[in-house]
PDB file of C-alpha atoms in Angstrom:
ATOM      1  CA  UNK A 179      81.104 114.114 103.325  1.00 92.00           C
ATOM      2  CA  UNK A 180      81.955 113.026  99.948  1.00 95.00           C
ATOM      3  CA  UNK A 181      83.313 109.576  99.845  1.00 97.00           C
ATOM      4  CA  UNK A 182      85.017 107.644  96.999  1.00 97.00           C
ATOM      5  CA  UNK A 183      85.012 103.864  97.352  1.00 98.00           C
ATOM      6  CA  UNK A 184      87.083 101.434  95.608  1.00 98.00           C
ATOM      7  CA  UNK A 185      88.746  97.908  96.176  1.00 98.00           C
ATOM      8  CA  UNK A 186      90.694  95.214  94.718  1.00 96.00           C
ATOM      9  CA  UNK A 187      88.207  92.205  94.275  1.00 96.00           C
ATOM     10  CA  UNK A 188      86.597  94.007  91.489  1.00 97.00           C
ATOM     11  CA  UNK A 189      83.398  95.926  90.824  1.00 97.00           C
ATOM     12  CA  UNK A 190      81.075  92.648  91.281  1.00 97.00           C
ATOM     13  CA  UNK A 191      82.368  91.872  94.809  1.00 97.00           C
ATOM     14  CA  UNK A 192      80.039  91.588  97.528  1.00 97.00           C
ATOM     15  CA  UNK A 193      81.965  93.625 100.022  1.00 97.00           C
ATOM     16  CA  UNK A 194      82.039  96.562  97.643  1.00 98.00           C
ATOM     17  CA  UNK A 195      78.341  96.720  97.616  1.00 97.00           C
ATOM     18  CA  UNK A 196      78.155  96.004 101.300  1.00 97.00           C
ATOM     19  CA  UNK A 197      80.491  98.991 101.854  1.00 98.00           C
ATOM     20  CA  UNK A 198      78.572 101.358  99.511  1.00 97.00           C
ATOM     21  CA  UNK A 199      75.344 100.362 101.031  1.00 97.00           C
ATOM     22  CA  UNK A 200      76.487 101.220 104.546  1.00 97.00           C
ATOM     23  CA  UNK A 201      78.159 104.444 103.642  1.00 97.00           C
ATOM     24  CA  UNK A 202      75.497 105.827 101.809  1.00 96.00           C
ATOM     25  CA  UNK A 203      73.273 106.132 104.586  1.00 95.00           C
ATOM     26  CA  UNK A 204      75.318 109.060 106.255  1.00 93.00           C
ATOM     27  CA  UNK A 205      77.382 110.674 103.169  1.00 93.00           C
ATOM     28  CA  UNK A 206      76.634 113.500 101.094  1.00 92.00           C
ATOM     29  CA  UNK A 207      77.677 111.599  98.027  1.00 94.00           C
ATOM     30  CA  UNK A 208      79.154 108.174  97.400  1.00 96.00           C
ATOM     31  CA  UNK A 209      81.140 107.720  94.325  1.00 96.00           C
ATOM     32  CA  UNK A 210      82.223 103.806  93.557  1.00 97.00           C
ATOM     33  CA  UNK A 211      85.046 103.356  91.164  1.00 98.00           C
ATOM     34  CA  UNK A 212      86.517  99.717  91.137  1.00 98.00           C
ATOM     35  CA  UNK A 213      88.553  97.657  89.026  1.00 97.00           C
ATOM     36  CA  UNK A 214      86.485  95.764  86.238  1.00 96.00           C
ATOM     37  CA  UNK A 215      87.777  92.205  87.503  1.00 95.00           C
ATOM     38  CA  UNK A 216      89.823  90.821  90.541  1.00 94.00           C
ATOM     39  CA  UNK A 217      93.226  92.655  90.792  1.00 95.00           C
ATOM     40  CA  UNK A 218      94.179  91.332  93.996  1.00 93.00           C
ATOM     41  CA  UNK A 219      98.043  91.703  94.915  1.00 92.00           C
ATOM     42  CA  UNK A 220      98.392  94.443  92.337  1.00 93.00           C
ATOM     43  CA  UNK A 221      99.772  96.583  95.107  1.00 93.00           C
ATOM     44  CA  UNK A 222     100.463 100.244  94.215  1.00 94.00           C
ATOM     45  CA  UNK A 223     100.757  99.901  90.340  1.00 95.00           C
ATOM     46  CA  UNK A 224      99.791 102.104  87.720  1.00 96.00           C
ATOM     47  CA  UNK A 225      98.813 101.417  84.302  1.00 96.00           C
ATOM     48  CA  UNK A 226     101.214 103.461  82.301  1.00 96.00           C
ATOM     49  CA  UNK A 227     101.519 101.350  78.897  1.00 95.00           C
ATOM     50  CA  UNK A 228      98.038 101.882  77.685  1.00 96.00           C
ATOM     51  CA  UNK A 229      94.725 104.232  78.263  1.00 97.00           C
ATOM     52  CA  UNK A 230      91.992 103.289  80.389  1.00 97.00           C
ATOM     53  CA  UNK A 231      88.431 102.556  79.764  1.00 97.00           C
ATOM     54  CA  UNK A 232      85.662 103.324  82.109  1.00 96.00           C
ATOM     55  CA  UNK A 233      82.226 101.849  82.151  1.00 97.00           C
ATOM     56  CA  UNK A 234      79.249 102.716  84.341  1.00 96.00           C
ATOM     57  CA  UNK A 235      76.928 100.113  85.541  1.00 97.00           C
ATOM     58  CA  UNK A 236      73.153 100.102  86.330  1.00 95.00           C
ATOM     59  CA  UNK A 237      74.089 100.201  89.959  1.00 94.00           C
ATOM     60  CA  UNK A 238      76.093 103.482  89.187  1.00 95.00           C
ATOM     61  CA  UNK A 239      79.342 101.735  90.097  1.00 97.00           C
ATOM     62  CA  UNK A 240      82.082 102.876  87.572  1.00 97.00           C
ATOM     63  CA  UNK A 241      84.397  99.819  86.316  1.00 98.00           C
ATOM     64  CA  UNK A 242      87.978 100.772  85.233  1.00 97.00           C
ATOM     65  CA  UNK A 243      90.158  98.230  83.080  1.00 97.00           C
ATOM     66  CA  UNK A 244      93.006  98.940  85.469  1.00 97.00           C
ATOM     67  CA  UNK A 245      94.575  98.344  88.865  1.00 97.00           C
ATOM     68  CA  UNK A 246      93.013  99.492  92.081  1.00 97.00           C
ATOM     69  CA  UNK A 247      95.521 102.321  92.277  1.00 98.00           C
ATOM     70  CA  UNK A 248      94.263 103.578  88.851  1.00 97.00           C
ATOM     71  CA  UNK A 249      90.740 103.480  89.849  1.00 98.00           C
ATOM     72  CA  UNK A 250      91.453 105.864  92.982  1.00 97.00           C
ATOM     73  CA  UNK A 251      93.915 107.944  90.601  1.00 97.00           C
ATOM     74  CA  UNK A 252      91.207 108.672  88.352  1.00 96.00           C
ATOM     75  CA  UNK A 253      88.296 109.018  91.149  1.00 95.00           C
ATOM     76  CA  UNK A 254      90.147 111.673  93.129  1.00 94.00           C
ATOM     77  CA  UNK A 255      90.842 113.610  90.017  1.00 91.00           C
ATOM     78  CA  UNK A 256      87.088 114.688  90.042  1.00 87.00           C
ATOM     79  CA  UNK A 257      86.634 112.964  86.558  1.00 88.00           C
ATOM     80  CA  UNK A 258      83.653 111.309  87.676  1.00 89.00           C
ATOM     81  CA  UNK A 259      82.198 113.549  90.389  1.00 81.00           C
ATOM     82  CA  UNK A 260      82.291 117.235  88.648  1.00 76.00           C
ATOM     83  CA  UNK A 261      83.291 119.594  91.435  1.00 72.00           C
ATOM     84  CA  UNK A 262      82.853 117.295  94.233  1.00 81.00           C
ATOM     85  CA  UNK A 263      86.264 116.321  95.241  1.00 89.00           C
ATOM     86  CA  UNK A 264      86.407 113.189  97.519  1.00 95.00           C
ATOM     87  CA  UNK A 265      86.830 114.106 101.301  1.00 96.00           C
ATOM     88  CA  UNK A 266      87.654 110.520 101.779  1.00 97.00           C
ATOM     89  CA  UNK A 267      88.873 107.432 100.194  1.00 98.00           C
ATOM     90  CA  UNK A 268      87.513 103.765 101.460  1.00 98.00           C
ATOM     91  CA  UNK A 269      88.838 100.453 100.098  1.00 98.00           C
ATOM     92  CA  UNK A 270      87.247  97.352 100.671  1.00 92.00           C
ATOM     93  CA  UNK A 271      85.507  95.364 101.908  1.00 98.00           C
ATOM     94  CA  UNK A 272      88.343  92.895 100.925  1.00 97.00           C
ATOM     95  CA  UNK A 273      87.565  88.944 101.019  1.00 97.00           C
ATOM     96  CA  UNK A 274      90.453  88.029 103.228  1.00 96.00           C
ATOM     97  CA  UNK A 275      92.604  89.606 105.685  1.00 96.00           C
ATOM     98  CA  UNK A 276      95.316  92.198 105.090  1.00 97.00           C
ATOM     99  CA  UNK A 277      97.654  91.660 108.198  1.00 97.00           C
ATOM    100  CA  UNK A 278     101.337  92.379 108.666  1.00 96.00           C
ATOM    101  CA  UNK A 279     103.489  91.860 105.251  1.00 94.00           C
ATOM    102  CA  UNK A 280     100.383  91.414 103.336  1.00 95.00           C
ATOM    103  CA  UNK A 281     100.223  95.382 103.068  1.00 96.00           C
ATOM    104  CA  UNK A 282     103.094  95.173 100.867  1.00 95.00           C
ATOM    105  CA  UNK A 283     101.172  93.407  98.018  1.00 94.00           C
ATOM    106  CA  UNK A 284      97.355  94.441  98.787  1.00 96.00           C
ATOM    107  CA  UNK A 285      95.495  96.230  96.364  1.00 97.00           C
ATOM    108  CA  UNK A 286      93.097  97.025  99.024  1.00 98.00           C
ATOM    109  CA  UNK A 287      95.518  98.930 100.811  1.00 98.00           C
ATOM    110  CA  UNK A 288      97.156 100.498  97.764  1.00 98.00           C
ATOM    111  CA  UNK A 289      93.817 101.800  96.731  1.00 98.00           C
ATOM    112  CA  UNK A 290      93.381 103.451 100.193  1.00 98.00           C
ATOM    113  CA  UNK A 291      96.983 104.744  99.895  1.00 98.00           C
ATOM    114  CA  UNK A 292      96.331 106.654  96.567  1.00 97.00           C
ATOM    115  CA  UNK A 293      93.689 108.529  98.387  1.00 97.00           C
ATOM    116  CA  UNK A 294      96.625 109.879 101.199  1.00 97.00           C
ATOM    117  CA  UNK A 295      95.949 113.533  99.818  1.00 95.00           C
ATOM    118  CA  UNK A 296      92.295 113.993 100.545  1.00 96.00           C
ATOM    119  CA  UNK A 297      91.009 115.790 103.583  1.00 95.00           C
ATOM    120  CA  UNK A 298      90.544 112.861 105.731  1.00 97.00           C
ATOM    121  CA  UNK A 299      92.829 109.665 106.208  1.00 97.00           C
ATOM    122  CA  UNK A 300      91.949 107.051 103.937  1.00 98.00           C
ATOM    123  CA  UNK A 301      90.633 103.810 105.348  1.00 98.00           C
ATOM    124  CA  UNK A 302      91.456 100.122 104.163  1.00 98.00           C
ATOM    125  CA  UNK A 303      89.055  97.496 105.406  1.00 98.00           C
ATOM    126  CA  UNK A 304      89.537  93.808 105.261  1.00 98.00           C
ATOM    127  CA  UNK A 305      87.246  90.708 106.478  1.00 98.00           C
ATOM    128  CA  UNK A 306      89.600  88.235 107.835  1.00 97.00           C
ATOM    129  CA  UNK A 307      88.287  84.947 106.158  1.00 94.00           C
ATOM    130  CA  UNK A 308      89.088  83.257 102.789  1.00 88.00           C
ATOM    131  CA  UNK A 309      85.388  82.586 102.646  1.00 94.00           C
ATOM    132  CA  UNK A 310      83.818  85.366 104.352  1.00 96.00           C
ATOM    133  CA  UNK A 311      80.177  85.956 105.343  1.00 96.00           C
ATOM    134  CA  UNK A 312      79.760  88.676 107.597  1.00 98.00           C
ATOM    135  CA  UNK A 313      80.310  91.816 105.403  1.00 98.00           C
ATOM    136  CA  UNK A 314      77.613  93.747 107.517  1.00 97.00           C
ATOM    137  CA  UNK A 315      79.933  93.637 110.427  1.00 98.00           C
ATOM    138  CA  UNK A 316      82.782  95.180 108.390  1.00 98.00           C
ATOM    139  CA  UNK A 317      80.447  97.580 106.888  1.00 98.00           C
ATOM    140  CA  UNK A 318      79.081  98.841 110.167  1.00 97.00           C
ATOM    141  CA  UNK A 319      82.535  98.845 112.027  1.00 98.00           C
ATOM    142  CA  UNK A 320      83.601 101.309 108.925  1.00 98.00           C
ATOM    143  CA  UNK A 321      80.483 103.306 109.111  1.00 97.00           C
ATOM    144  CA  UNK A 322      81.106 104.100 112.707  1.00 97.00           C
ATOM    145  CA  UNK A 323      84.601 105.200 112.123  1.00 97.00           C
ATOM    146  CA  UNK A 324      83.691 107.260 109.210  1.00 97.00           C
ATOM    147  CA  UNK A 325      81.191 109.072 111.224  1.00 96.00           C
ATOM    148  CA  UNK A 326      83.829 110.032 113.868  1.00 96.00           C
ATOM    149  CA  UNK A 327      86.865 110.554 111.371  1.00 97.00           C
ATOM    150  CA  UNK A 328      86.681 114.304 111.477  1.00 96.00           C
ATOM    151  CA  UNK A 329      87.794 114.405 115.182  1.00 96.00           C
ATOM    152  CA  UNK A 330      90.746 112.145 114.630  1.00 97.00           C
ATOM    153  CA  UNK A 331      94.249 113.815 114.482  1.00 96.00           C
ATOM    154  CA  UNK A 332      96.883 112.139 112.684  1.00 96.00           C
ATOM    155  CA  UNK A 333      99.792 113.075 110.728  1.00 95.00           C
ATOM    156  CA  UNK A 334      99.240 113.802 106.979  1.00 94.00           C
ATOM    157  CA  UNK A 335      99.154 110.900 104.568  1.00 96.00           C
ATOM    158  CA  UNK A 336      98.448 108.141 107.271  1.00 97.00           C
ATOM    159  CA  UNK A 337      96.507 105.463 105.887  1.00 98.00           C
ATOM    160  CA  UNK A 338      94.260 103.311 108.332  1.00 98.00           C
ATOM    161  CA  UNK A 339      94.561  99.582 107.868  1.00 98.00           C
ATOM    162  CA  UNK A 340      91.359  97.924 109.475  1.00 98.00           C
ATOM    163  CA  UNK A 341      91.041  94.157 109.609  1.00 98.00           C
ATOM    164  CA  UNK A 342      87.504  92.826 110.982  1.00 98.00           C
ATOM    165  CA  UNK A 343      86.913  89.226 112.022  1.00 98.00           C
ATOM    166  CA  UNK A 344      84.611  87.349 110.264  1.00 98.00           C
ATOM    167  CA  UNK A 345      81.800  87.282 113.005  1.00 98.00           C
ATOM    168  CA  UNK A 346      78.365  88.624 113.645  1.00 97.00           C
ATOM    169  CA  UNK A 347      78.697  92.138 114.835  1.00 97.00           C
ATOM    170  CA  UNK A 348      77.371  91.274 118.418  1.00 97.00           C
ATOM    171  CA  UNK A 349      80.393  88.781 118.742  1.00 97.00           C
ATOM    172  CA  UNK A 350      83.195  91.550 117.993  1.00 98.00           C
ATOM    173  CA  UNK A 351      84.940  92.160 121.539  1.00 97.00           C
ATOM    174  CA  UNK A 352      86.073  95.644 120.520  1.00 97.00           C
ATOM    175  CA  UNK A 353      88.808  97.608 118.580  1.00 97.00           C
ATOM    176  CA  UNK A 354      92.519  97.453 119.058  1.00 98.00           C
ATOM    177  CA  UNK A 355      95.103  99.804 118.077  1.00 98.00           C
ATOM    178  CA  UNK A 356      98.014  97.698 116.833  1.00 97.00           C
ATOM    179  CA  UNK A 357     101.031  97.450 115.058  1.00 97.00           C
ATOM    180  CA  UNK A 358     101.858  95.185 111.821  1.00 97.00           C
ATOM    181  CA  UNK A 359     103.127  91.667 112.625  1.00 96.00           C
ATOM    182  CA  UNK A 360     105.079  89.718 110.157  1.00 93.00           C
ATOM    183  CA  UNK A 361     104.691  86.561 108.421  1.00 92.00           C
ATOM    184  CA  UNK A 362     107.272  83.912 107.526  1.00 90.00           C
ATOM    185  CA  UNK A 363     108.176  83.494 103.721  1.00 88.00           C
ATOM    186  CA  UNK A 364     105.684  82.427 101.454  1.00 81.00           C
ATOM    187  CA  UNK A 365     105.656  78.794 100.129  1.00 85.00           C
ATOM    188  CA  UNK A 366     107.720  78.207  96.769  1.00 88.00           C
ATOM    189  CA  UNK A 367     105.977  78.741  93.619  1.00 91.00           C
ATOM    190  CA  UNK A 368     104.371  75.776  91.951  1.00 92.00           C
ATOM    191  CA  UNK A 369     105.152  74.482  88.657  1.00 94.00           C
ATOM    192  CA  UNK A 370     102.540  72.797  86.517  1.00 94.00           C
ATOM    193  CA  UNK A 371     102.156  71.692  82.992  1.00 95.00           C
ATOM    194  CA  UNK A 372      99.464  73.284  80.707  1.00 94.00           C
ATOM    195  CA  UNK A 373      97.689  71.204  77.903  1.00 95.00           C
ATOM    196  CA  UNK A 374     100.428  72.196  75.298  1.00 95.00           C
ATOM    197  CA  UNK A 375     103.093  70.910  77.524  1.00 93.00           C
ATOM    198  CA  UNK A 376     104.786  74.617  78.501  1.00 95.00           C
ATOM    199  CA  UNK A 377     105.710  74.926  82.297  1.00 96.00           C
ATOM    200  CA  UNK A 378     103.821  77.707  84.030  1.00 95.00           C
ATOM    201  CA  UNK A 379     104.021  78.803  87.592  1.00 93.00           C
ATOM    202  CA  UNK A 380     101.487  79.603  90.360  1.00 91.00           C
ATOM    203  CA  UNK A 381     102.484  81.793  92.982  1.00 88.00           C
ATOM    204  CA  UNK A 382     101.845  79.952  96.280  1.00 82.00           C
ATOM    205  CA  UNK A 383     100.072  81.157  99.289  1.00 79.00           C
ATOM    206  CA  UNK A 384     101.366  83.480 101.949  1.00 82.00           C
ATOM    207  CA  UNK A 385     103.556  82.197 104.644  1.00 83.00           C
ATOM    208  CA  UNK A 386     102.357  81.550 108.479  1.00 86.00           C
ATOM    209  CA  UNK A 387     102.509  84.585 111.043  1.00 86.00           C
ATOM    210  CA  UNK A 388     105.933  84.540 112.340  1.00 84.00           C
ATOM    211  CA  UNK A 389     105.165  87.649 114.739  1.00 85.00           C
ATOM    212  CA  UNK A 390     101.689  87.441 116.400  1.00 89.00           C
ATOM    213  CA  UNK A 391     102.662  88.830 119.747  1.00 94.00           C
ATOM    214  CA  UNK A 392     100.183  90.770 121.805  1.00 96.00           C
ATOM    215  CA  UNK A 393      99.918  94.373 120.119  1.00 97.00           C
ATOM    216  CA  UNK A 394     100.035  92.950 116.622  1.00 97.00           C
ATOM    217  CA  UNK A 395      97.186  92.804 114.070  1.00 97.00           C
ATOM    218  CA  UNK A 396      97.361  89.250 113.998  1.00 97.00           C
ATOM    219  CA  UNK A 397      96.868  88.909 117.509  1.00 97.00           C
ATOM    220  CA  UNK A 398      93.802  91.188 117.712  1.00 98.00           C
ATOM    221  CA  UNK A 399      91.974  89.431 115.048  1.00 98.00           C
ATOM    222  CA  UNK A 400      92.617  85.926 116.537  1.00 97.00           C
ATOM    223  CA  UNK A 401      91.293  87.351 119.860  1.00 97.00           C
ATOM    224  CA  UNK A 402      88.088  88.531 118.060  1.00 97.00           C
ATOM    225  CA  UNK A 403      89.047  92.138 118.141  1.00 98.00           C
ATOM    226  CA  UNK A 404      88.849  94.928 115.054  1.00 98.00           C
ATOM    227  CA  UNK A 405      92.421  95.709 114.250  1.00 98.00           C
ATOM    228  CA  UNK A 406      93.239  99.236 113.264  1.00 98.00           C
ATOM    229  CA  UNK A 407      97.207 100.024 112.178  1.00 98.00           C
ATOM    230  CA  UNK A 408      98.013 103.510 111.276  1.00 98.00           C
ATOM    231  CA  UNK A 409     100.255 103.057 108.221  1.00 98.00           C
ATOM    232  CA  UNK A 410     102.825 105.815 106.885  1.00 95.00           C
ATOM    233  CA  UNK A 411     103.607 106.414 103.531  1.00 94.00           C
ATOM    234  CA  UNK A 412     107.372 107.669 104.421  1.00 94.00           C
ATOM    235  CA  UNK A 413     109.427 104.060 104.311  1.00 93.00           C
ATOM    236  CA  UNK A 414     112.664 105.498 105.454  1.00 95.00           C
ATOM    237  CA  UNK A 415     114.453 103.538 107.875  1.00 94.00           C
ATOM    238  CA  UNK A 416     115.565 106.519 109.951  1.00 95.00           C
ATOM    239  CA  UNK A 417     117.501 104.262 112.439  1.00 93.00           C
ATOM    240  CA  UNK A 418     119.644 102.726 109.816  1.00 95.00           C
ATOM    241  CA  UNK A 419     120.803 106.155 108.292  1.00 95.00           C
ATOM    242  CA  UNK A 420     123.631 106.897 110.832  1.00 95.00           C
ATOM    243  CA  UNK A 421     125.036 103.305 110.175  1.00 95.00           C
ATOM    244  CA  UNK A 422     124.536 103.716 106.325  1.00 95.00           C
ATOM    245  CA  UNK A 423     126.630 106.804 106.717  1.00 95.00           C
ATOM    246  CA  UNK A 424     129.458 105.170 108.517  1.00 94.00           C
ATOM    247  CA  UNK A 425     129.657 102.387 106.031  1.00 95.00           C
ATOM    248  CA  UNK A 426     129.862 104.763 103.186  1.00 95.00           C
ATOM    249  CA  UNK A 427     132.553 106.690 104.703  1.00 94.00           C
ATOM    250  CA  UNK A 428     134.556 103.287 105.232  1.00 93.00           C
ATOM    251  CA  UNK A 429     134.215 102.374 101.641  1.00 93.00           C
ATOM    252  CA  UNK A 430     135.526 105.863 100.824  1.00 80.00           C
TER     253      UNK A 430
END
């Protein structure tokens, strides 16, 4: 299996190294293409207003001065791997959870989504702590999933969003298939004055969980289970199409 690894925490992130080290044990080849700095919250953005630069570190990791999506977009093209097209994209290990509404903003999830046309369903993996310690736990969980991914049958372009409690591996209680929970709205942006007297704004933290019922990713992680949520690229709200059509008929 040829694997492309990326992230949104940047090429120097400890989670990236832990993931690459784990997957290199079994893969035919592993190519790491990651942002040259932290690009958390970049979502699915592509850089279209300038050309991108690539730098290969002594580790073999390739740094791109762009977004997570840029990195995978370049990586799956085969620019850095010659004739070896990736079978799979794995993104992470993110330092912090990507639960519920987080997937709308997450560069980790976005990087995985950019691998949606590869042969195997892409995986985004996050370690659920603001100050994560057990990257080896998440790395081993992903290694096990990847080793058995060939037998998984899911719809084309399905993305697997994996969240791992920040616990030693022996304390993980199991794996739950979950749906996305939901968060409350985040706090208001915080205005600050810079040294030159100009007003600037900090984007505040995410909101607390509003839906963390059994069956959600929030609930599984809180109970010590790995959460796996299958995500679909098609964002069409099919159940709303009929009502929308009736509303338009009334307007006419």
